[in-house]
Amino acid sequence: MPLARVVVQHCYDLEDSPRYKRAKRFFFDLMENPQSAIRPYFDIFMIILVLSSVSVLIYEVKVDLGTPGDIFEWCAVSIFLTEYLLRLWLYNDIHKIFIDHYERAEFVGGGFHLWAPLKEALLKKWDYMTTPLAIIDLLAIIPSYRPLRFLRIFLLFRLFKLFRYARSINEFAKILAEKRFELYTLAIFITFMVFTSASAFYFFEAQHEGGAIDNFFDGVYWALVTLSTVGYGDITPQTSEGRAITLVLILSGIGVLAFSTSVIVAAFSEKMDELKDNRIFSELEKKKGKHTIICGYGRVGQIVAERLAKDREHFVVIDREPENINKAKRLGYLAIEGNAEGNELLEQLGIRERASRILCLTGDDVANVYITLTARYLNPDIEIVSRANRQEAVRKLYQAGADHTVAPFKSVALIAGEYVGQPVAFEAIHGILSGENGIGLDTVVVHGGSHIDGLNIGEIDFLANKLILFGVISQKDGEKIAGGEIYELRDRSLHFNPQPGFGLVSGDVLVLIGHEYSIIHFKERLEKGVELSRG
């Protein structure tokens, strides 16, 4: 079989191999995926290894550790080398390049040759090998070659490896990289000043009897020390021309320091908000379990956030107004200033994987529709609750993909109407809804196979658990025998105060009123399979 045929067959085998894909996915999560749960442990391990290896190498400058030191260094270098090769492997898929060239050749009826895909694959690997971090990884291995002790200067590159593992250091490098034009300009100016002043200083001082300048390197050393305003004093000008050059260089040094400081401070000021946002993204990644995204921190959003915080649920707030964001941060909430209608921000907040629901609570119906559309597009399975400030927006929000809508102004108007006739009853209901004194409404889902699955309402002793059944939310197409009022929801029905013969099935939701402790106790007993029916 021709060699090209064997190579192509091997590439197709890799493409179809689940084991190969699992292995590559595992190492990608371990070393590259910022949202992976195992990557932080790998980063911590590598940071400890880098610092330990550097400490050992520094200690060995004066003290010979012998065989234990050699073994430790060999292990560290082996890990660094393995990491380098794995990152090189992860950078791209060589077999896909060969398959792509082969299929193109088959499509046009041309001949397939190994050289073209091999060249492309090698060039892509070379692209990775010439990146700054890859060069640092490679140079970090060199200090282990002990016969050439001057190679230990490359020890510094092991410290530079920390840029890979420490996010804060990495962010610092990125900020400086974005100001590279200003920094390059500054570097060129400094080089020019050092070279010209060193040349002039050497020209006037080297010929003066009793001067401290012996060669041009002394001039460069004097110029750099003077320009930085350090001034050790070991080399001082002895001539009038040398003193004049020193004055000019000192004034230039003040300007250089001021310019470089302003560049760095401006860079950090511009990126400060982004750094704060990155900290919030990291906080969300660290939290276990799903979180809720609250879009809009107005009056409604503040109350919802307060309830979620009370229930110790994870959530993050998005709002366009800096004042609202500062208010949320003062309460200790995770909050980001931004536009929730865009894909990027919602994706950074984990709407695809880590968010369980999104609440669109802005005071603008148009914005809520756009947020709903974006959220549904990014995650078809996420639960979306949208606020409808006008009645005609309810239908649009459902069409946009909302699971539930809330019309706060209509609700308040209805309650106010009831309050006119029955103020005492209203205060009681308000107390329940606001959770005062620990009394509130809560829901319990009837899971399939649970103790209450298949029971009638009358068979469950709610009073013994100090609870009152408000109603049952069930599927519309379910076969229910129930008395009481039925309120139609979007895709379900609320049976208010159902009769004892109402049969529960899997998926029904009990709406209960009671103290929070009673509700928690009821859920725990249900979870443990404790008998809840009447004796």
Coordinates of C-alpha atoms in Angstrom, one line a residue, residues 89-529:
W89 CA 0.2 18.8 20.3
L90 CA -2.9 20.7 21.4
Y91 CA -2.2 23.7 19.2
N92 CA -3.7 22.1 16.1
D93 CA -4.8 18.8 14.6
I94 CA -2.3 17.5 12.0
H95 CA -4.5 14.7 10.9
K96 CA -7.3 17.2 9.9
I97 CA -4.8 19.0 7.6
F98 CA -4.0 15.8 5.8
I99 CA -7.7 14.8 5.5
D100 CA -8.5 18.3 4.2
H101 CA -5.8 18.1 1.5
Y102 CA -6.8 14.5 0.6
E103 CA -10.5 15.3 0.2
R104 CA -9.7 18.4 -1.9
A105 CA -7.5 16.3 -4.1
E106 CA -10.2 13.7 -4.5
F107 CA -12.9 16.3 -5.2
V108 CA -11.0 17.9 -8.1
G109 CA -9.6 14.6 -9.3
G110 CA -5.9 15.6 -8.7
G111 CA -3.2 13.6 -7.2
F112 CA -2.5 13.6 -3.5
H113 CA 1.0 14.2 -2.2
L114 CA 2.2 14.2 1.3
W115 CA 4.6 17.2 1.1
A116 CA 1.9 19.9 0.9
P117 CA -0.1 18.9 4.0
L118 CA 3.1 18.1 5.9
K119 CA 4.5 21.5 5.1
E120 CA 1.3 23.2 6.2
A121 CA 1.3 21.2 9.5
L122 CA 4.9 22.0 10.2
L123 CA 4.4 25.7 9.5
K124 CA 1.4 25.8 12.0
K125 CA 3.5 24.1 14.6
W126 CA 6.3 26.6 13.9
D127 CA 3.7 29.4 14.5
Y128 CA 3.2 28.1 18.0
M129 CA 6.9 27.5 18.7
T130 CA 7.6 31.2 17.9
T131 CA 5.0 32.6 20.2
P132 CA 6.5 34.4 23.3
L133 CA 5.1 31.9 25.8
A134 CA 6.3 28.9 23.8
I135 CA 9.8 30.4 23.6
I136 CA 9.8 30.9 27.4
D137 CA 8.7 27.3 27.9
L138 CA 11.6 26.1 25.8
L139 CA 14.2 28.4 27.4
A140 CA 13.0 27.4 30.9
I141 CA 14.4 23.9 30.3
I142 CA 18.0 25.1 29.5
P143 CA 19.2 25.9 33.1
S144 CA 19.2 22.1 33.7
Y145 CA 22.3 21.7 31.5
R146 CA 24.8 22.1 34.4
P147 CA 28.2 21.8 32.6
L148 CA 27.6 25.3 31.2
R149 CA 26.9 27.4 34.2
F150 CA 26.3 30.6 32.3
L151 CA 23.2 29.0 31.0
R152 CA 21.7 29.4 34.5
I153 CA 20.9 33.0 33.4
F154 CA 18.0 31.3 31.6
L155 CA 16.7 30.6 35.1
L156 CA 14.8 33.8 34.7
F157 CA 12.6 32.2 32.0
R158 CA 11.2 29.7 34.5
L159 CA 9.9 32.7 36.5
F160 CA 8.4 34.0 33.3
K161 CA 6.4 30.8 33.0
L162 CA 4.3 32.1 35.8
F163 CA 2.7 34.3 33.2
R164 CA 0.9 31.2 32.0
Y165 CA -0.5 30.1 35.4
A166 CA -1.2 33.3 37.3
R167 CA -4.1 35.2 35.8
S168 CA -3.2 38.5 37.5
I169 CA 0.3 38.4 36.1
N170 CA -1.1 37.5 32.7
E171 CA -3.4 40.4 32.8
F172 CA -0.5 42.7 33.7
A173 CA 1.4 41.5 30.7
K174 CA -1.6 42.0 28.4
I175 CA -2.0 45.6 29.6
L176 CA 1.6 46.4 28.9
A177 CA 1.3 44.7 25.5
E178 CA -1.5 47.0 24.5
K179 CA 0.7 50.0 25.2
R180 CA 3.6 48.6 23.2
F181 CA 3.7 51.5 20.7
E182 CA 4.2 54.0 23.6
L183 CA 6.7 51.7 25.3
Y184 CA 8.6 51.1 22.0
T185 CA 8.8 54.8 21.5
L186 CA 10.1 55.3 25.0
A187 CA 12.7 52.5 24.6
I188 CA 14.0 54.1 21.4
F189 CA 14.2 57.5 23.0
I190 CA 16.1 56.0 26.0
T191 CA 18.5 54.1 23.8
F192 CA 19.2 57.3 21.8
M193 CA 19.8 59.3 25.0
V194 CA 22.1 56.7 26.5
F195 CA 24.1 56.2 23.4
T196 CA 24.6 59.9 22.6
S197 CA 25.3 61.0 26.1
A198 CA 27.7 58.0 26.7
S199 CA 29.6 58.8 23.6
A200 CA 29.9 62.5 24.4
F201 CA 30.8 61.7 28.1
Y202 CA 33.4 59.2 27.0
F203 CA 34.8 61.7 24.4
F204 CA 35.4 64.4 27.0
E205 CA 36.1 62.4 30.2
A206 CA 38.3 59.6 28.9
Q207 CA 41.1 61.9 28.0
H208 CA 41.0 63.8 31.3
E209 CA 43.6 62.9 33.8
G210 CA 42.1 61.5 37.0
G211 CA 38.8 60.6 35.3
A212 CA 36.9 57.4 36.2
I213 CA 36.1 56.5 32.5
D214 CA 38.3 53.7 31.1
N215 CA 36.2 52.5 28.3
F216 CA 32.9 53.1 26.4
F217 CA 31.0 50.6 28.6
D218 CA 31.8 52.9 31.6
G219 CA 30.1 55.7 29.7
V220 CA 27.0 53.6 29.0
Y221 CA 26.9 52.6 32.6
W222 CA 27.2 56.2 33.8
A223 CA 24.5 57.4 31.3
L224 CA 22.0 54.8 32.3
V225 CA 22.5 55.4 36.1
T226 CA 22.2 59.1 35.6
L227 CA 19.2 58.9 33.3
S228 CA 17.3 56.7 35.8
T229 CA 18.1 59.4 38.5
V230 CA 19.7 56.7 40.7
G231 CA 23.2 58.3 40.7
Y232 CA 25.5 55.9 42.6
G233 CA 28.3 58.5 42.6
D234 CA 31.1 56.0 41.6
I235 CA 31.6 57.9 38.3
T236 CA 31.4 61.7 38.4
P237 CA 32.2 64.2 35.6
Q238 CA 35.6 65.9 35.9
T239 CA 35.3 68.4 33.1
S240 CA 32.9 71.3 32.4
E241 CA 31.6 69.6 29.3
G242 CA 30.9 66.4 31.3
R243 CA 29.0 68.4 33.9
A244 CA 26.9 70.0 31.2
I245 CA 26.1 66.6 29.7
T246 CA 25.1 65.4 33.1
L247 CA 22.7 68.3 33.6
V248 CA 21.0 67.6 30.3
L249 CA 20.8 63.9 31.1
I250 CA 19.3 64.5 34.6
L251 CA 16.5 66.7 33.1
S252 CA 15.9 64.1 30.4
G253 CA 15.7 61.4 33.1
I254 CA 12.9 63.2 34.9
G255 CA 11.0 63.5 31.7
V256 CA 11.5 59.8 30.9
L257 CA 10.3 58.7 34.4
A258 CA 7.2 61.0 34.1
F259 CA 6.3 59.7 30.6
S260 CA 6.8 56.0 31.5
T261 CA 4.8 56.4 34.7
S262 CA 1.9 58.1 32.9
V263 CA 1.8 55.4 30.2
I264 CA 1.6 52.6 32.7
V265 CA -1.0 54.5 34.9
A266 CA -3.1 55.3 31.9
A267 CA -3.0 51.7 30.7
F268 CA -4.2 50.4 34.1
S269 CA -6.9 53.1 34.4
E270 CA -8.3 52.2 31.0
K271 CA -8.4 48.5 31.9
M272 CA -9.5 48.8 35.5
D273 CA -13.1 48.0 34.7
E274 CA -12.1 45.1 32.6
L275 CA -9.9 43.7 35.4
K276 CA -12.8 44.0 37.8
D277 CA -15.1 42.2 35.4
N278 CA -12.6 39.4 35.0
R279 CA -12.5 39.1 38.8
I280 CA -16.3 38.6 38.7
F281 CA -16.0 36.0 35.9
S282 CA -13.5 34.1 38.0
E283 CA -15.7 34.3 41.1
L284 CA -18.6 32.7 39.1
E285 CA -16.3 30.0 37.8
K286 CA -15.2 29.1 41.3
K287 CA -18.8 28.8 42.6
K288 CA -20.3 25.3 42.6
G289 CA -23.7 24.9 41.1
K290 CA -25.7 27.0 38.7
H291 CA -26.4 30.7 39.1
T292 CA -29.0 33.2 38.1
I293 CA -28.4 36.3 35.8
I294 CA -30.4 39.3 36.8
C295 CA -30.6 41.9 34.0
G296 CA -31.6 45.3 35.5
Y297 CA -31.1 46.4 39.0
G298 CA -34.0 48.9 39.4
R299 CA -36.7 48.6 41.9
V300 CA -37.8 45.2 40.8
G301 CA -34.3 43.8 40.4
Q302 CA -33.3 45.0 43.8
I303 CA -36.1 43.1 45.5
V304 CA -35.4 40.0 43.5
A305 CA -31.7 40.2 44.3
E306 CA -32.5 40.6 48.0
R307 CA -34.7 37.5 48.0
L308 CA -32.0 35.4 46.2
A309 CA -29.4 36.6 48.6
K310 CA -31.6 35.7 51.5
D311 CA -32.0 32.2 50.0
R312 CA -28.2 32.0 49.5
E313 CA -28.6 31.4 45.8
H314 CA -25.7 32.4 43.4
F315 CA -26.5 35.3 41.1
V316 CA -24.9 38.1 39.2
V317 CA -26.4 41.5 38.3
I318 CA -26.1 43.3 34.9
D319 CA -27.1 46.9 34.6
R320 CA -26.2 49.8 32.3
E321 CA -26.3 52.4 35.0
P322 CA -23.1 52.8 37.1
E323 CA -25.1 54.1 40.0
N324 CA -27.1 50.9 40.2
I325 CA -24.0 48.7 39.9
N326 CA -22.3 50.6 42.7
K327 CA -25.4 50.1 44.8
A328 CA -25.3 46.4 44.2
K329 CA -21.6 46.1 44.9
R330 CA -22.1 48.0 48.2
L331 CA -24.4 45.1 49.2
G332 CA -21.7 42.6 48.3
Y333 CA -23.4 41.3 45.1
L334 CA -21.5 40.3 42.0
A335 CA -22.4 43.1 39.5
I336 CA -21.2 44.1 36.1
E337 CA -21.9 47.3 34.2
G338 CA -22.8 46.5 30.7
N339 CA -25.5 45.7 28.0
A340 CA -27.1 42.4 28.5
E341 CA -28.5 42.4 25.0
G342 CA -25.1 41.4 23.6
N343 CA -23.9 37.9 23.2
E344 CA -20.4 38.4 24.5
L345 CA -21.3 39.5 28.0
L346 CA -23.9 36.8 28.5
E347 CA -21.4 34.1 27.3
Q348 CA -18.7 35.4 29.6
L349 CA -21.2 35.0 32.5
G350 CA -21.7 31.3 31.5
I351 CA -25.2 31.4 30.1
R352 CA -24.4 28.3 28.0
E353 CA -23.2 26.1 30.8
R354 CA -23.3 27.5 34.3
A355 CA -26.5 29.7 34.4
S356 CA -29.8 28.0 35.2
R357 CA -32.1 31.0 34.6
I358 CA -32.0 34.6 33.5
L359 CA -34.3 37.3 34.8
C360 CA -35.0 40.2 32.3
L361 CA -36.1 42.9 34.8
T362 CA -35.3 46.2 33.0
G363 CA -37.8 49.0 32.8
D364 CA -37.7 48.9 29.0
D365 CA -39.9 46.3 27.3
V366 CA -37.8 46.5 24.1
A367 CA -34.7 45.7 26.0
N368 CA -36.3 42.8 27.8
V369 CA -37.4 41.4 24.4
Y370 CA -33.9 41.7 23.0
I371 CA -32.4 40.1 26.1
T372 CA -34.9 37.3 25.9
L373 CA -34.1 36.7 22.2
T374 CA -30.4 36.7 22.9
A375 CA -30.6 34.4 25.9
R376 CA -32.9 31.9 24.1
Y377 CA -30.5 31.9 21.1
L378 CA -27.5 31.2 23.3
N379 CA -29.1 28.6 25.5
P380 CA -32.4 27.0 24.3
D381 CA -32.8 25.2 27.6
I382 CA -32.4 28.1 30.0
E383 CA -35.3 29.3 32.1
I384 CA -36.2 32.9 31.1
V385 CA -38.4 35.1 33.3
S386 CA -39.2 38.5 31.7
R387 CA -40.8 41.6 33.0
A388 CA -43.6 43.1 31.0
N389 CA -44.2 46.8 31.8
R390 CA -47.1 47.0 29.4
Q391 CA -49.8 44.3 28.8
E392 CA -49.2 44.2 25.0
A393 CA -45.6 43.2 25.6
V394 CA -46.6 39.9 27.2
R395 CA -47.3 38.2 23.9
K396 CA -44.1 39.5 22.4
L397 CA -42.0 38.2 25.3
Y398 CA -43.5 34.8 25.0
Q399 CA -42.9 34.8 21.2
A400 CA -39.3 35.9 21.9
G401 CA -38.8 32.8 24.1
A402 CA -39.7 33.7 27.6
D403 CA -40.9 30.9 29.9
H404 CA -42.7 33.3 32.2
T405 CA -43.7 36.9 32.3
V406 CA -44.3 39.2 35.2
A407 CA -46.4 42.4 34.9
P408 CA -45.5 44.2 38.1
F409 CA -47.7 47.3 37.5
K410 CA -50.8 45.2 36.8
S411 CA -50.1 43.1 39.9
V412 CA -49.7 46.2 42.0
A413 CA -52.9 47.7 40.6
L414 CA -54.9 44.5 41.4
I415 CA -53.5 44.4 44.9
A416 CA -54.3 48.0 45.5
G417 CA -57.8 47.4 44.3
E418 CA -58.2 44.6 46.9
Y419 CA -56.6 46.8 49.5
V420 CA -59.4 49.4 49.2
G421 CA -62.0 46.8 50.3
Q422 CA -60.0 44.5 52.6
P423 CA -56.9 46.3 54.1
V424 CA -56.4 43.6 56.8
A425 CA -56.4 40.8 54.3
F426 CA -54.1 42.7 52.1
E427 CA -51.6 43.3 54.9
A428 CA -51.6 39.6 55.7
I429 CA -51.0 38.6 52.0
H430 CA -48.3 41.3 51.7
G431 CA -46.6 39.9 54.8
I432 CA -46.6 36.4 53.3
L433 CA -45.3 37.6 49.9
S434 CA -42.6 39.7 51.5
G435 CA -41.5 36.9 53.7
E436 CA -41.9 38.9 57.0
N437 CA -41.5 36.9 60.2
G438 CA -40.3 33.9 58.2
I439 CA -43.7 33.1 56.7
G440 CA -43.8 32.8 52.9
L441 CA -44.9 30.9 49.8
D442 CA -42.7 28.1 48.4
T443 CA -43.0 25.3 45.9
V444 CA -42.3 21.6 46.1
V445 CA -42.0 19.5 43.0
V446 CA -43.5 16.0 42.9
H447 CA -40.7 13.8 41.6
G448 CA -41.5 10.5 39.9
G449 CA -41.2 7.6 42.4
S450 CA -41.3 9.9 45.4
H451 CA -43.5 9.1 48.4
I452 CA -46.3 11.5 47.4
D453 CA -46.3 10.5 43.7
G454 CA -49.7 9.0 43.1
L455 CA -51.3 10.1 46.4
N456 CA -54.4 12.2 46.7
I457 CA -54.2 15.6 48.3
G458 CA -56.4 14.5 51.1
E459 CA -53.9 11.7 52.0
I460 CA -51.1 14.1 52.8
D461 CA -51.1 15.6 56.3
F462 CA -50.0 19.2 55.7
L463 CA -51.3 20.5 59.0
A464 CA -49.0 18.0 60.9
N465 CA -46.1 19.7 59.1
K466 CA -47.6 23.2 59.9
L467 CA -48.2 23.9 56.3
I468 CA -51.2 25.1 54.2
L469 CA -51.7 24.0 50.7
F470 CA -52.4 27.0 48.5
G471 CA -52.7 25.2 45.2
V472 CA -51.2 22.7 42.8
I473 CA -49.7 23.6 39.4
S474 CA -50.2 20.7 37.0
Q475 CA -50.0 19.9 33.3
K476 CA -53.0 21.0 31.2
D477 CA -53.4 17.7 29.6
G478 CA -53.3 15.8 32.8
E479 CA -56.4 13.9 33.9
K480 CA -57.4 15.7 37.1
I481 CA -60.4 15.3 39.2
A482 CA -60.5 18.6 41.1
G483 CA -62.8 21.0 42.6
G484 CA -62.0 24.7 43.4
E485 CA -60.9 27.3 40.9
I486 CA -58.6 26.7 38.0
Y487 CA -56.4 29.4 36.7
E488 CA -54.8 28.9 33.3
L489 CA -51.1 29.6 33.0
R490 CA -49.1 29.6 29.7
D491 CA -48.7 25.8 29.5
R492 CA -49.9 24.6 32.9
S493 CA -52.9 25.1 35.2
L494 CA -53.0 26.3 38.8
H495 CA -55.7 24.5 40.8
F496 CA -56.5 26.7 43.7
N497 CA -57.4 24.9 46.9
P498 CA -58.0 21.5 45.2
Q499 CA -60.3 19.0 46.7
P500 CA -59.0 16.0 48.7
G501 CA -59.5 13.7 45.8
F502 CA -57.0 15.6 43.6
G503 CA -54.4 13.0 42.5
L504 CA -50.8 14.0 42.3
V505 CA -48.5 12.8 39.5
S506 CA -44.9 13.3 38.7
G507 CA -44.1 16.9 37.6
D508 CA -46.9 18.5 39.7
V509 CA -45.9 21.4 41.8
L510 CA -47.3 22.0 45.3
V511 CA -47.7 25.7 46.3
L512 CA -47.4 25.8 50.1
I513 CA -47.7 28.5 52.7
G514 CA -45.9 28.3 56.0
H515 CA -42.8 29.1 58.0
E516 CA -39.6 28.6 56.1
Y517 CA -38.5 26.0 58.7
S518 CA -41.6 24.0 58.1
I519 CA -41.1 24.1 54.4
I520 CA -37.5 23.0 54.7
H521 CA -38.5 20.2 57.1
F522 CA -41.2 19.1 54.7
K523 CA -38.7 19.0 51.8
E524 CA -36.2 17.1 53.9
R525 CA -38.7 14.4 54.9
L526 CA -39.9 14.1 51.3
E527 CA -36.2 13.7 50.1
K528 CA -35.5 11.0 52.7
G529 CA -38.7 9.1 51.9

